[in-house]
Amino acid sequence: MKERYRLKDHFIELRIFHNRSIIAIFFTLILFILLISRLFFLQINNHEHFTTLSQNNRVSVQAIPPTRGLIYDRNGIILAENLPSYTLQIIPEQTTDIDKLLRELSQLINIRDIDIQKFKKEVRRKRRFEGISLRFRLTDKEVAIISVNLHKLPGVKIQAQLSRYYPFGEETSHVVGYVGRINEKELKSLSPTNYSGTNHTGKLGIEKSYETQLHGSVGFQKVETNVKGRVLRVLERQNPLPGNDITLNLDINLQKIATRAFANKRGALVAIEPATGHILAMLSMPNYNANLFVNGIDVKTYKALNGSWERPLYNRTVLGSYPPGSTIKPFMALAGLELNIINHQHQIFCPGYYRLKGKSHKYRDWKKWGHGKTDITKSIVQSCDVFYYDLAVQLGIGKMHDFMSLFGFGQKSGIDILGERRGLMPSKKWKRETRNQAWYPGETVIAGIGQGYVLVTPLQLALATATLANGGTYFQPQLVRSIKQKSDTEELLVTPKVQRKISISQQANWDHVYKSMTDVIHSPRGTARRLNKPGLRYKIAGKTGTAQVFSVAQDAKYNEDELEEHLKDHALFMAFAPVDNPKIAIAIVVENGGHGGSVAAPIAGQVIEYYLSQFSDEALKIKNTEIVHQGKQKHG
Amino acid sequence: MASQTSQQGLFFRLHIDFSLLMGLIILVIIGQIILYSASGENMALMQRQGIRLGIAFIVMFTLAQISPDSLCRWSPVIFIIGIVMLIAVLLVGTKVLGAQRWLNLGLFRFQPSEMMKLAVPMMLAWFLAGNNIPPTKKYLFLAIVLLLIPVLLIAKQPDLGTSLLVSSAGLFVIFMSGISWKIIFSFIIAGITFTIPMWFFLMRDYQRQRVLTMLDPESDPLGSGYHIIQSKIAIGSGGGFGKGWLNGTQSHLEFLPERHTDFIFSVFAEEFGFSGILILLMIYLWIILRGIYITTQAHGTFSRLLGSSIILTFLTYIFVNIGMVSGILPVVGVPLPLVSYGGTSIVTIMAGFGILMSIHTHRKLLAH
């Protein structure tokens, strides 16, 4: 080690500093020479090249939007496609007076005020050399008129584009959703580069939740243009990467049959394949035509749709929360058996009402004079309320809440479209937290027949039915079956996702419930016996339900004819078939429809009949042992 | 000759360096002329810039009155206040355009990172001047830690341009303190060996993509590359003598983005050509060489280190800005000093020149 200087040596310090200063001067000169030579290169050597670019010819960069991925149903029928259409665009940089140009254009073809408003908004956010759309979907005649006058209209061009089209715009509106023009809010979250050539983005349904898959990646070309903006040559081109195609589990024919069966009733239907959690049909009625939204819906039509009391824009399958009514009873019976609250021989006497110990309030059965002696099967087949009032009190709200939660009541299902509601399965804790009130025993009583606080979405009810049908495997419901990348030949299958497996204490308990539900259709006193048509190749298990919208006073009588339409009961029905080998599980809500058995069940009957007609006798009989378990079977 | 000396004497008593002042004034006049064109002949904008320049000259004049000794004494205090304010910015700062850089002091908004451009070299010069020069390894290590704290705090806002300028200001102090070339090269080698594994193993694809786009903006012609393509066309089409004042087509047809701020040099190059650029660069060179001359004549290690850091940071501004708009450096937000519109940076730069003048003009008074 060299000895360190104890004292500051000013002479050495100064010498070091002067050396460094000389280096600094050299450094400065080198950087200046570097800059000057770079500028010499640009301004003197390549002056002509840049002058050409700057004056006569301008280089512009054009974004090439990717083609949006297509959407198919499970059988390969197309649900969303891209059709060619002509768009009128204006390039601000090439115009002299935009307002004058707009006036001239509106004398030639029909341009609405709203088009001009939207156009002016776009002008502010796009670059001056980019084409901005003024009118979409020009007719052939309009294209001809503009083309003839093009020389008088500097900066105007007609762009052939692909426009989204939904062949089943009404049937699939709530599921597939639609694309629409990008708005200010969406602009902030979308990548400005990737969307620089794109005018549309998914707004709803699959189109929205799978936007990143469907959109693809932007391409660009650097082009040399002359003063008038005509492209002279393409200097460089990078092709866009088209969006991925998506195949749904949905069966569009089934969806159409279901839509037709609903006719002009309001409500929702969800059909699920119990072995996989795949969504076979999903509709909310009334629906609307998704094609209206693609290129901007006009205010009047939108107001009519949005303001309608029938609420066609509202997706009831995931947003509608309804009391499940009697459809909760099979789950209640199963809870009683599995938790050893009741045994298979359990019976009660139903006098037509139920009273809590020491209270005078009468909880009435729908059958005023009562069902008499009632066992489990009879309680489901004839939908005895008193049986379940009693069972609910024996179970208590805590056990009820826990057991129902296993089937997904009160929980989001995780379906692959956005914005589902979670429904509600009440508990003491919930009431304390949200309302800061104690739980009253009477609330347990009515929860036993799916009234009171209990709320489900049609999707939840269908999923619970599927879980019951497949023996306790709770899936995450999936609309998308597979995603096909354009660059890849292989399709990426979406694996069914098991969320949980309910542990079974005794198979006999489940079989007892299955048998009772089968009798709802196949016994002479069942509430849905009208589905038992002669020559049926399979057995259906189901349960009707009627959910009260309007509560009747203690001593009054519910009179259907006197009630206003919107106060009538909701009709519900849940079912699966075939009983031994479930291929389809279904849940239906018909708003203000009255009775489940007479209104909702026939719709389910048609859907089940159509769907199972695709299977041979063999296929219906063979017990489906191939319930897919997580990790056991892998796709893709 | 006699009048020249007496004038020099008058300026000296006012603690002003005449040569430096002349260079700065010529530069500011050129800046105002080109700003008039670049802003699209916007008088209101010119007026705001004029007020800002007035304030900047007052700050310069004021700082020139303070002796380097007082500055040295106050360095640690100013540095600590700056660090506290940087932390405050991260905790309670005002967000503008996604970056949290401003501190709202009720009456006005203040950007502490701007202050650090001077506080950091002052602190390091104070720290290194208090000990032996060149510094031992221990002091070198501590100096680097002192530098890293504010740099990381500013980078976190995030403000890439400022953290680059602050770190170069600090590194210039360390460089001028005479650390050995062995240490300098081992740092460079360590930097490279650290970058390579980071690039291949630690960074994700999208991060690598982002760095590549920054280094080669023309690969993203729809995004940041657009600026560079248009800027190069503007510069190149200027040719030897330019298109003439107010005649730049690229800028006046609004092809060129941010033409009155970061890209003002391209407007200058387009309208005044290569000959105009040579004049502008000569003025810059004059200011820098005068600054280096001042530091070599300076008394005291603190003055020398601080002065040379200030002038070399000024060089960094020029090189990074012109390198960026002419497409040889990545795009980071660094203005062309005393020419670009706006930015508190004008005040900071002039404050730096105030310190340089103070170093020069307090020298002889101290000597006697």
Coordinates of N, CA, C and O in Angstrom, one line a residue, chain A residues 4-10 12-14 16-18 20-25 27-29 31-32 34-44 46-48 50-51 53-55 58-64 93 127-130 193 196 218-220 222 236 238, chain B residues 129-134 136 172 175-179 181 184 220-222 226 229-230 232-233 235-240 243 249-250 253-255 265 269 273-274 277-278 281-282 284-285 288-289 292 295-296 301 304-305 308 312 315 318-319 322-323 326-328:
Chain A
R4 N -0.6 7.2 2.2 CA -1.6 8.3 1.9 C -1.1 9.6 2.3 O -0.4 9.7 3.4
Y5 N -1.4 10.6 1.6 CA -1.0 12.0 2.0 C -1.9 12.4 3.2 O -3.1 12.3 3.1
R6 N -1.3 12.9 4.2 CA -2.1 13.3 5.3 C -2.6 14.7 5.1 O -3.7 15.1 5.4
L7 N -1.8 15.6 4.5 CA -2.2 16.9 4.2 C -2.6 17.0 2.7 O -2.1 16.3 1.9
K8 N -3.5 18.0 2.5 CA -3.9 18.2 1.1 C -2.7 18.8 0.3 O -2.1 19.8 0.8
D9 N -2.3 18.2 -0.8 CA -1.2 18.7 -1.5 C -1.8 19.5 -2.7 O -2.3 18.9 -3.7
H10 N -1.7 20.8 -2.6 CA -2.4 21.7 -3.6 C -1.8 21.6 -4.9 O -2.5 21.7 -5.9
I12 N -0.2 18.9 -6.4 CA -0.7 17.7 -7.1 C -2.1 17.8 -7.4 O -2.5 17.4 -8.6
E13 N -2.9 18.3 -6.5 CA -4.4 18.4 -6.8 C -4.6 19.2 -8.1 O -5.4 18.9 -8.9
L14 N -3.9 20.3 -8.2 CA -4.1 21.2 -9.3 C -3.6 20.6 -10.6 O -4.3 20.7 -11.6
I16 N -3.6 17.3 -11.2 CA -4.6 16.3 -11.6 C -5.8 17.0 -12.2 O -6.3 16.6 -13.3
F17 N -6.2 18.1 -11.6 CA -7.4 18.8 -12.1 C -7.1 19.4 -13.5 O -8.0 19.3 -14.4
H18 N -5.9 19.9 -13.7 CA -5.6 20.5 -15.1 C -5.6 19.4 -16.1 O -6.1 19.5 -17.2
R20 N -7.3 16.6 -16.0 CA -8.7 16.3 -16.3 C -9.4 17.3 -17.1 O -10.3 17.0 -18.0
S21 N -9.1 18.6 -16.9 CA -9.7 19.7 -17.7 C -9.3 19.5 -19.1 O -10.2 19.7 -20.0
I22 N -8.1 19.1 -19.4 CA -7.7 18.9 -20.8 C -8.5 17.8 -21.4 O -9.0 17.9 -22.5
I23 N -8.7 16.7 -20.6 CA -9.5 15.6 -21.1 C -10.9 16.1 -21.4 O -11.5 15.8 -22.4
A24 N -11.4 16.9 -20.5 CA -12.8 17.5 -20.7 C -12.9 18.3 -22.0 O -13.9 18.1 -22.7
I25 N -11.9 19.0 -22.3 CA -11.9 19.8 -23.5 C -11.9 18.9 -24.7 O -12.7 19.1 -25.6
F27 N -12.9 15.8 -24.8 CA -14.2 15.2 -24.7 C -15.3 16.1 -25.4 O -16.0 15.7 -26.3
T28 N -15.3 17.4 -25.0 CA -16.2 18.3 -25.6 C -16.0 18.4 -27.1 O -17.0 18.3 -27.9
L29 N -14.8 18.5 -27.6 CA -14.5 18.7 -29.0 C -15.0 17.4 -29.7 O -15.6 17.5 -30.8
L31 N -17.4 15.3 -28.9 CA -18.8 15.3 -29.0 C -19.3 16.3 -30.1 O -20.2 16.0 -30.8
F32 N -18.7 17.4 -30.1 CA -19.1 18.4 -31.1 C -18.9 17.9 -32.5 O -19.7 18.1 -33.4
L34 N -18.7 14.9 -33.4 CA -19.7 13.8 -33.7 C -21.0 14.4 -34.2 O -21.6 14.0 -35.2
L35 N -21.5 15.4 -33.4 CA -22.7 16.0 -33.8 C -22.6 16.7 -35.2 O -23.5 16.5 -36.0
I36 N -21.5 17.4 -35.4 CA -21.4 18.1 -36.7 C -21.3 17.1 -37.8 O -22.0 17.3 -38.9
S37 N -20.6 16.0 -37.6 CA -20.6 15.1 -38.7 C -21.9 14.4 -39.0 O -22.3 14.1 -40.1
R38 N -22.6 14.1 -37.9 CA -24.0 13.6 -38.1 C -24.9 14.6 -38.9 O -25.6 14.2 -39.8
L39 N -24.8 15.8 -38.5 CA -25.6 16.8 -39.2 C -25.2 17.0 -40.6 O -26.0 17.2 -41.5
F40 N -23.9 16.9 -40.8 CA -23.3 17.0 -42.2 C -23.9 15.9 -43.0 O -24.3 16.1 -44.1
F41 N -23.9 14.7 -42.4 CA -24.4 13.6 -43.1 C -25.9 13.8 -43.5 O -26.3 13.5 -44.6
L42 N -26.7 14.3 -42.6 CA -28.1 14.5 -42.9 C -28.3 15.6 -43.8 O -29.1 15.5 -44.8
Q43 N -27.6 16.7 -43.6 CA -28.0 18.0 -44.3 C -27.3 18.1 -45.6 O -27.8 18.8 -46.5
I44 N -26.0 17.6 -45.7 CA -25.3 17.8 -46.9 C -25.3 16.6 -47.8 O -25.7 16.6 -48.9
N46 N -27.1 13.7 -47.5 CA -28.5 13.2 -47.8 C -29.5 14.3 -48.0 O -30.7 14.0 -47.9
H47 N -29.0 15.5 -48.3 CA -30.0 16.6 -48.5 C -31.0 16.3 -49.5 O -32.2 16.5 -49.3
E48 N -30.6 15.8 -50.6 CA -31.6 15.6 -51.7 C -32.6 14.6 -51.3 O -33.8 14.7 -51.6
F50 N -33.7 13.8 -48.4 CA -34.7 14.3 -47.4 C -35.6 15.4 -48.0 O -36.7 15.6 -47.6
T51 N -35.0 16.2 -49.0 CA -35.8 17.2 -49.6 C -36.9 16.6 -50.4 O -38.0 17.0 -50.4
L53 N -38.3 13.7 -49.8 CA -39.3 13.3 -48.8 C -40.1 14.4 -48.3 O -41.3 14.3 -48.1
S54 N -39.4 15.6 -48.1 CA -40.1 16.7 -47.4 C -41.0 17.4 -48.3 O -42.1 17.9 -47.9
Q55 N -40.6 17.7 -49.5 CA -41.3 18.6 -50.4 C -42.4 17.9 -51.3 O -43.5 18.0 -51.1
R58 N -44.1 12.9 -49.6 CA -44.1 12.8 -48.2 C -44.2 11.3 -47.8 O -45.0 10.6 -48.3
V59 N -43.4 11.0 -46.8 CA -43.5 9.6 -46.3 C -44.6 9.6 -45.3 O -44.6 10.4 -44.4
S60 N -45.5 8.7 -45.5 CA -46.5 8.6 -44.4 C -46.5 7.1 -43.9 O -46.2 6.2 -44.7
V61 N -46.9 7.0 -42.7 CA -46.9 5.6 -42.2 C -48.4 5.3 -42.0 O -49.2 6.0 -41.4
Q62 N -48.8 4.2 -42.6 CA -50.2 3.8 -42.5 C -50.3 2.5 -41.7 O -49.5 1.6 -41.9
A63 N -51.2 2.5 -40.8 CA -51.5 1.4 -40.0 C -52.3 0.4 -40.8 O -53.3 0.8 -41.5
I64 N -52.0 -0.9 -40.7 CA -52.9 -1.9 -41.4 C -53.6 -2.7 -40.3 O -52.9 -3.4 -39.5
E93 N -55.0 16.4 -43.5 CA -53.8 17.0 -44.0 C -53.9 17.4 -45.4 O -53.3 18.4 -45.9
R127 N -53.8 11.7 -36.0 CA -52.8 12.5 -36.7 C -53.3 13.0 -38.0 O -54.2 12.4 -38.6
R128 N -52.7 14.1 -38.5 CA -53.3 14.7 -39.6 C -53.2 13.9 -40.9 O -53.9 14.2 -41.9
F129 N -52.3 13.0 -41.0 CA -52.2 12.2 -42.2 C -53.0 11.0 -42.2 O -53.0 10.2 -43.1
E130 N -53.7 10.7 -41.1 CA -54.5 9.5 -41.0 C -55.9 9.8 -41.5 O -56.5 10.8 -41.3
T193 N -50.7 2.1 -30.2 CA -50.0 1.6 -31.4 C -50.9 0.4 -32.0 O -51.2 0.4 -33.1
S196 N -54.1 1.6 -33.7 CA -54.0 2.8 -34.5 C -54.8 2.6 -35.8 O -55.2 3.6 -36.4
V218 N -51.4 -5.2 -34.9 CA -51.4 -4.2 -36.1 C -50.2 -4.4 -37.0 O -49.2 -4.8 -36.5
G219 N -50.4 -4.1 -38.2 CA -49.3 -4.1 -39.2 C -49.1 -2.7 -39.7 O -49.9 -1.8 -39.3
F220 N -48.1 -2.4 -40.4 CA -48.0 -1.0 -40.9 C -47.3 -1.0 -42.3 O -46.6 -2.0 -42.6
K222 N -44.9 1.8 -44.6 CA -44.4 3.2 -44.9 C -44.5 3.4 -46.3 O -44.0 2.6 -47.2
E236 N -41.9 0.0 -47.2 CA -41.7 -1.1 -46.2 C -43.0 -1.5 -45.7 O -44.0 -0.7 -45.6
Q238 N -45.1 -4.3 -43.0 CA -45.1 -5.4 -42.0 C -46.5 -5.9 -41.9 O -47.4 -5.0 -41.5
Chain B
A129 N -14.1 17.6 -1.7 CA -13.1 18.6 -1.5 C -12.7 18.6 0.0 O -11.6 19.1 0.3
G130 N -13.5 18.1 0.9 CA -13.2 18.1 2.3 C -12.1 17.1 2.6 O -11.6 17.0 3.7
N131 N -11.8 16.2 1.7 CA -10.8 15.2 1.9 C -9.7 15.2 0.8 O -9.7 16.1 0.0
N132 N -8.9 14.2 0.9 CA -7.8 14.1 -0.1 C -8.3 13.9 -1.5 O -9.3 13.3 -1.7
I133 N -7.6 14.5 -2.5 CA -8.0 14.4 -3.9 C -6.8 13.7 -4.5 O -5.6 14.1 -4.3
P134 N -6.8 12.7 -5.3 CA -8.1 11.9 -5.6 C -8.6 11.1 -4.3 O -7.8 10.8 -3.5
T136 N -9.9 8.3 -1.7 CA -9.7 6.9 -1.5 C -10.9 6.1 -1.9 O -12.0 6.6 -2.1
F172 N -19.6 13.7 -13.2 CA -18.6 14.6 -13.6 C -17.7 15.1 -12.4 O -16.5 15.2 -12.6
F175 N -15.4 12.3 -11.7 CA -14.4 12.2 -12.7 C -13.3 13.3 -12.5 O -12.1 13.0 -12.6
M176 N -13.8 14.5 -12.3 CA -12.8 15.6 -12.2 C -12.0 15.5 -10.9 O -10.9 16.2 -10.9
S177 N -12.5 14.8 -9.9 CA -11.7 14.7 -8.7 C -10.5 13.8 -8.9 O -9.7 13.6 -8.0
G178 N -10.4 13.2 -10.1 CA -9.1 12.6 -10.5 C -9.0 11.1 -10.1 O -7.9 10.6 -9.8
I179 N -10.2 10.4 -10.0 CA -10.1 9.0 -9.7 C -9.3 8.3 -10.9 O -9.4 8.8 -12.0
W181 N -7.8 5.9 -13.8 CA -8.4 5.3 -15.0 C -8.7 3.9 -14.8 O -9.7 3.3 -15.3
I184 N -12.1 3.8 -13.3 CA -13.1 4.2 -14.3 C -13.4 3.0 -15.2 O -14.5 2.6 -15.5
D220 N -40.5 1.4 -34.5 CA -41.9 1.6 -34.1 C -42.4 2.8 -34.8 O -42.6 3.8 -34.2
P221 N -42.6 2.8 -36.1 CA -42.9 4.0 -36.9 C -44.3 4.6 -36.5 O -44.5 5.8 -36.8
L222 N -45.1 3.8 -35.8 CA -46.4 4.4 -35.5 C -46.4 5.1 -34.1 O -47.2 5.9 -33.8
Y226 N -42.1 7.8 -35.1 CA -42.7 8.9 -36.0 C -42.0 10.2 -35.8 O -41.7 10.9 -36.7
I229 N -38.5 10.0 -37.4 CA -38.5 10.0 -38.9 C -38.8 11.5 -39.4 O -38.1 12.0 -40.3
Q230 N -39.8 12.1 -38.8 CA -40.1 13.5 -39.2 C -39.0 14.5 -38.9 O -38.7 15.4 -39.6
K232 N -35.8 13.8 -38.7 CA -34.7 13.7 -39.6 C -35.0 14.3 -41.0 O -34.1 14.9 -41.6
I233 N -36.3 14.2 -41.4 CA -36.6 14.8 -42.7 C -36.5 16.3 -42.5 O -35.9 17.0 -43.5
I235 N -34.4 18.1 -40.5 CA -33.0 18.5 -40.5 C -32.4 18.3 -41.9 O -31.8 19.2 -42.4
G236 N -32.6 17.1 -42.5 CA -32.0 16.8 -43.7 C -32.4 17.8 -44.9 O -31.6 18.2 -45.7
S237 N -33.7 18.1 -44.9 CA -34.2 18.9 -46.0 C -33.7 20.4 -45.8 O -33.9 21.2 -46.7
G238 N -33.2 20.7 -44.6 CA -32.7 22.1 -44.4 C -31.5 22.4 -45.3 O -31.3 23.5 -45.7
G239 N -30.6 21.4 -45.6 CA -29.5 21.5 -46.5 C -28.4 22.5 -45.9 O -28.3 22.7 -44.7
G240 N -27.7 23.1 -46.8 CA -26.6 23.9 -46.4 C -27.0 25.2 -45.8 O -26.4 25.7 -44.8
K243 N -34.2 26.6 -45.3 CA -35.3 27.1 -46.1 C -35.7 28.5 -45.8 O -36.6 29.1 -46.3
T249 N -41.1 23.8 -43.9 CA -42.4 23.2 -44.3 C -42.7 22.1 -43.3 O -43.9 21.9 -42.9
Q250 N -41.7 21.3 -42.9 CA -42.0 20.2 -41.9 C -42.6 20.7 -40.7 O -43.6 20.2 -40.2
L253 N -46.1 22.8 -41.4 CA -47.2 21.9 -41.8 C -47.6 20.9 -40.7 O -48.3 20.0 -40.9
E254 N -46.9 21.2 -39.6 CA -47.2 20.4 -38.4 C -46.9 18.9 -38.5 O -47.6 18.0 -37.9
F255 N -45.9 18.6 -39.3 CA -45.4 17.2 -39.3 C -44.6 16.9 -38.1 O -44.5 15.8 -37.6
F265 N -34.6 22.1 -32.1 CA -33.4 22.1 -32.9 C -33.7 21.7 -34.4 O -33.1 22.3 -35.3
A269 N -32.6 23.7 -37.7 CA -31.8 23.1 -38.7 C -32.6 23.2 -40.1 O -31.9 23.4 -41.1
G273 N -30.4 25.7 -41.9 CA -29.4 24.8 -42.6 C -28.1 24.6 -41.8 O -28.0 24.9 -40.6
F274 N -27.2 23.9 -42.5 CA -26.0 23.5 -41.8 C -25.1 24.7 -41.4 O -24.5 24.7 -40.3
I277 N -26.5 26.0 -38.2 CA -26.2 25.0 -37.1 C -24.7 25.2 -36.6 O -24.5 25.2 -35.4
L278 N -23.8 25.5 -37.6 CA -22.4 25.7 -37.2 C -22.3 26.9 -36.3 O -21.6 26.9 -35.3
L281 N -23.7 26.0 -32.9 CA -22.8 25.1 -32.1 C -21.6 25.9 -31.7 O -21.0 25.6 -30.6
M282 N -21.1 26.8 -32.5 CA -19.9 27.6 -32.1 C -20.2 28.4 -30.8 O -19.4 28.6 -30.0
Y284 N -22.4 27.7 -28.5 CA -22.4 26.7 -27.4 C -21.0 26.4 -27.0 O -20.6 26.3 -25.8
L285 N -20.1 26.1 -28.0 CA -18.7 25.8 -27.8 C -18.0 26.9 -27.0 O -17.3 26.7 -26.1
I288 N -19.0 26.8 -23.4 CA -18.4 25.7 -22.7 C -16.9 25.9 -22.5 O -16.4 25.7 -21.3
L289 N -16.2 26.3 -23.5 CA -14.8 26.5 -23.3 C -14.5 27.7 -22.3 O -13.6 27.6 -21.5
I292 N -14.9 26.1 -18.9 CA -13.8 25.3 -18.5 C -12.6 26.2 -18.1 O -11.9 25.9 -17.1
T295 N -13.0 27.3 -14.7 CA -12.7 26.4 -13.6 C -11.2 26.2 -13.5 O -10.8 25.9 -12.3
T296 N -10.5 26.2 -14.6 CA -9.0 26.0 -14.4 C -8.4 27.2 -13.6 O -7.4 27.0 -13.0
T301 N -10.7 23.5 -4.3 CA -11.2 22.3 -4.9 C -12.7 22.3 -5.1 O -13.2 21.9 -6.1
R304 N -13.6 24.3 -8.2 CA -13.2 23.6 -9.4 C -14.1 22.4 -9.8 O -14.5 22.3 -10.9
L305 N -14.4 21.6 -8.8 CA -15.2 20.4 -9.0 C -16.6 20.8 -9.4 O -17.2 20.3 -10.4
S308 N -16.7 22.7 -13.0 CA -16.6 21.8 -14.1 C -17.8 20.9 -14.3 O -18.2 20.6 -15.4
L312 N -20.0 20.8 -17.7 CA -20.1 19.5 -18.5 C -21.5 19.0 -18.5 O -21.9 18.3 -19.5
L315 N -23.0 20.7 -21.4 CA -22.6 19.9 -22.6 C -23.5 18.7 -22.8 O -23.9 18.4 -23.9
I318 N -26.7 19.6 -24.4 CA -26.6 19.9 -25.8 C -26.5 18.6 -26.6 O -27.2 18.3 -27.6
F319 N -25.6 17.7 -26.1 CA -25.3 16.5 -26.9 C -26.5 15.6 -26.9 O -26.9 15.0 -28.0
I322 N -29.4 17.2 -29.2 CA -29.2 17.2 -30.6 C -29.0 15.7 -31.1 O -29.5 15.3 -32.2
G323 N -28.3 14.9 -30.3 CA -28.2 13.5 -30.7 C -29.5 12.8 -30.8 O -29.8 12.0 -31.7
S326 N -31.5 14.1 -34.0 CA -30.9 13.7 -35.3 C -30.8 12.2 -35.4 O -30.2 11.7 -36.3
G327 N -31.3 11.5 -34.4 CA -31.5 10.0 -34.5 C -30.2 9.2 -34.2 O -30.1 8.1 -34.7
I328 N -29.3 9.7 -33.4 CA -28.2 8.9 -32.9 C -28.3 8.5 -31.5 O -27.6 7.6 -31.0

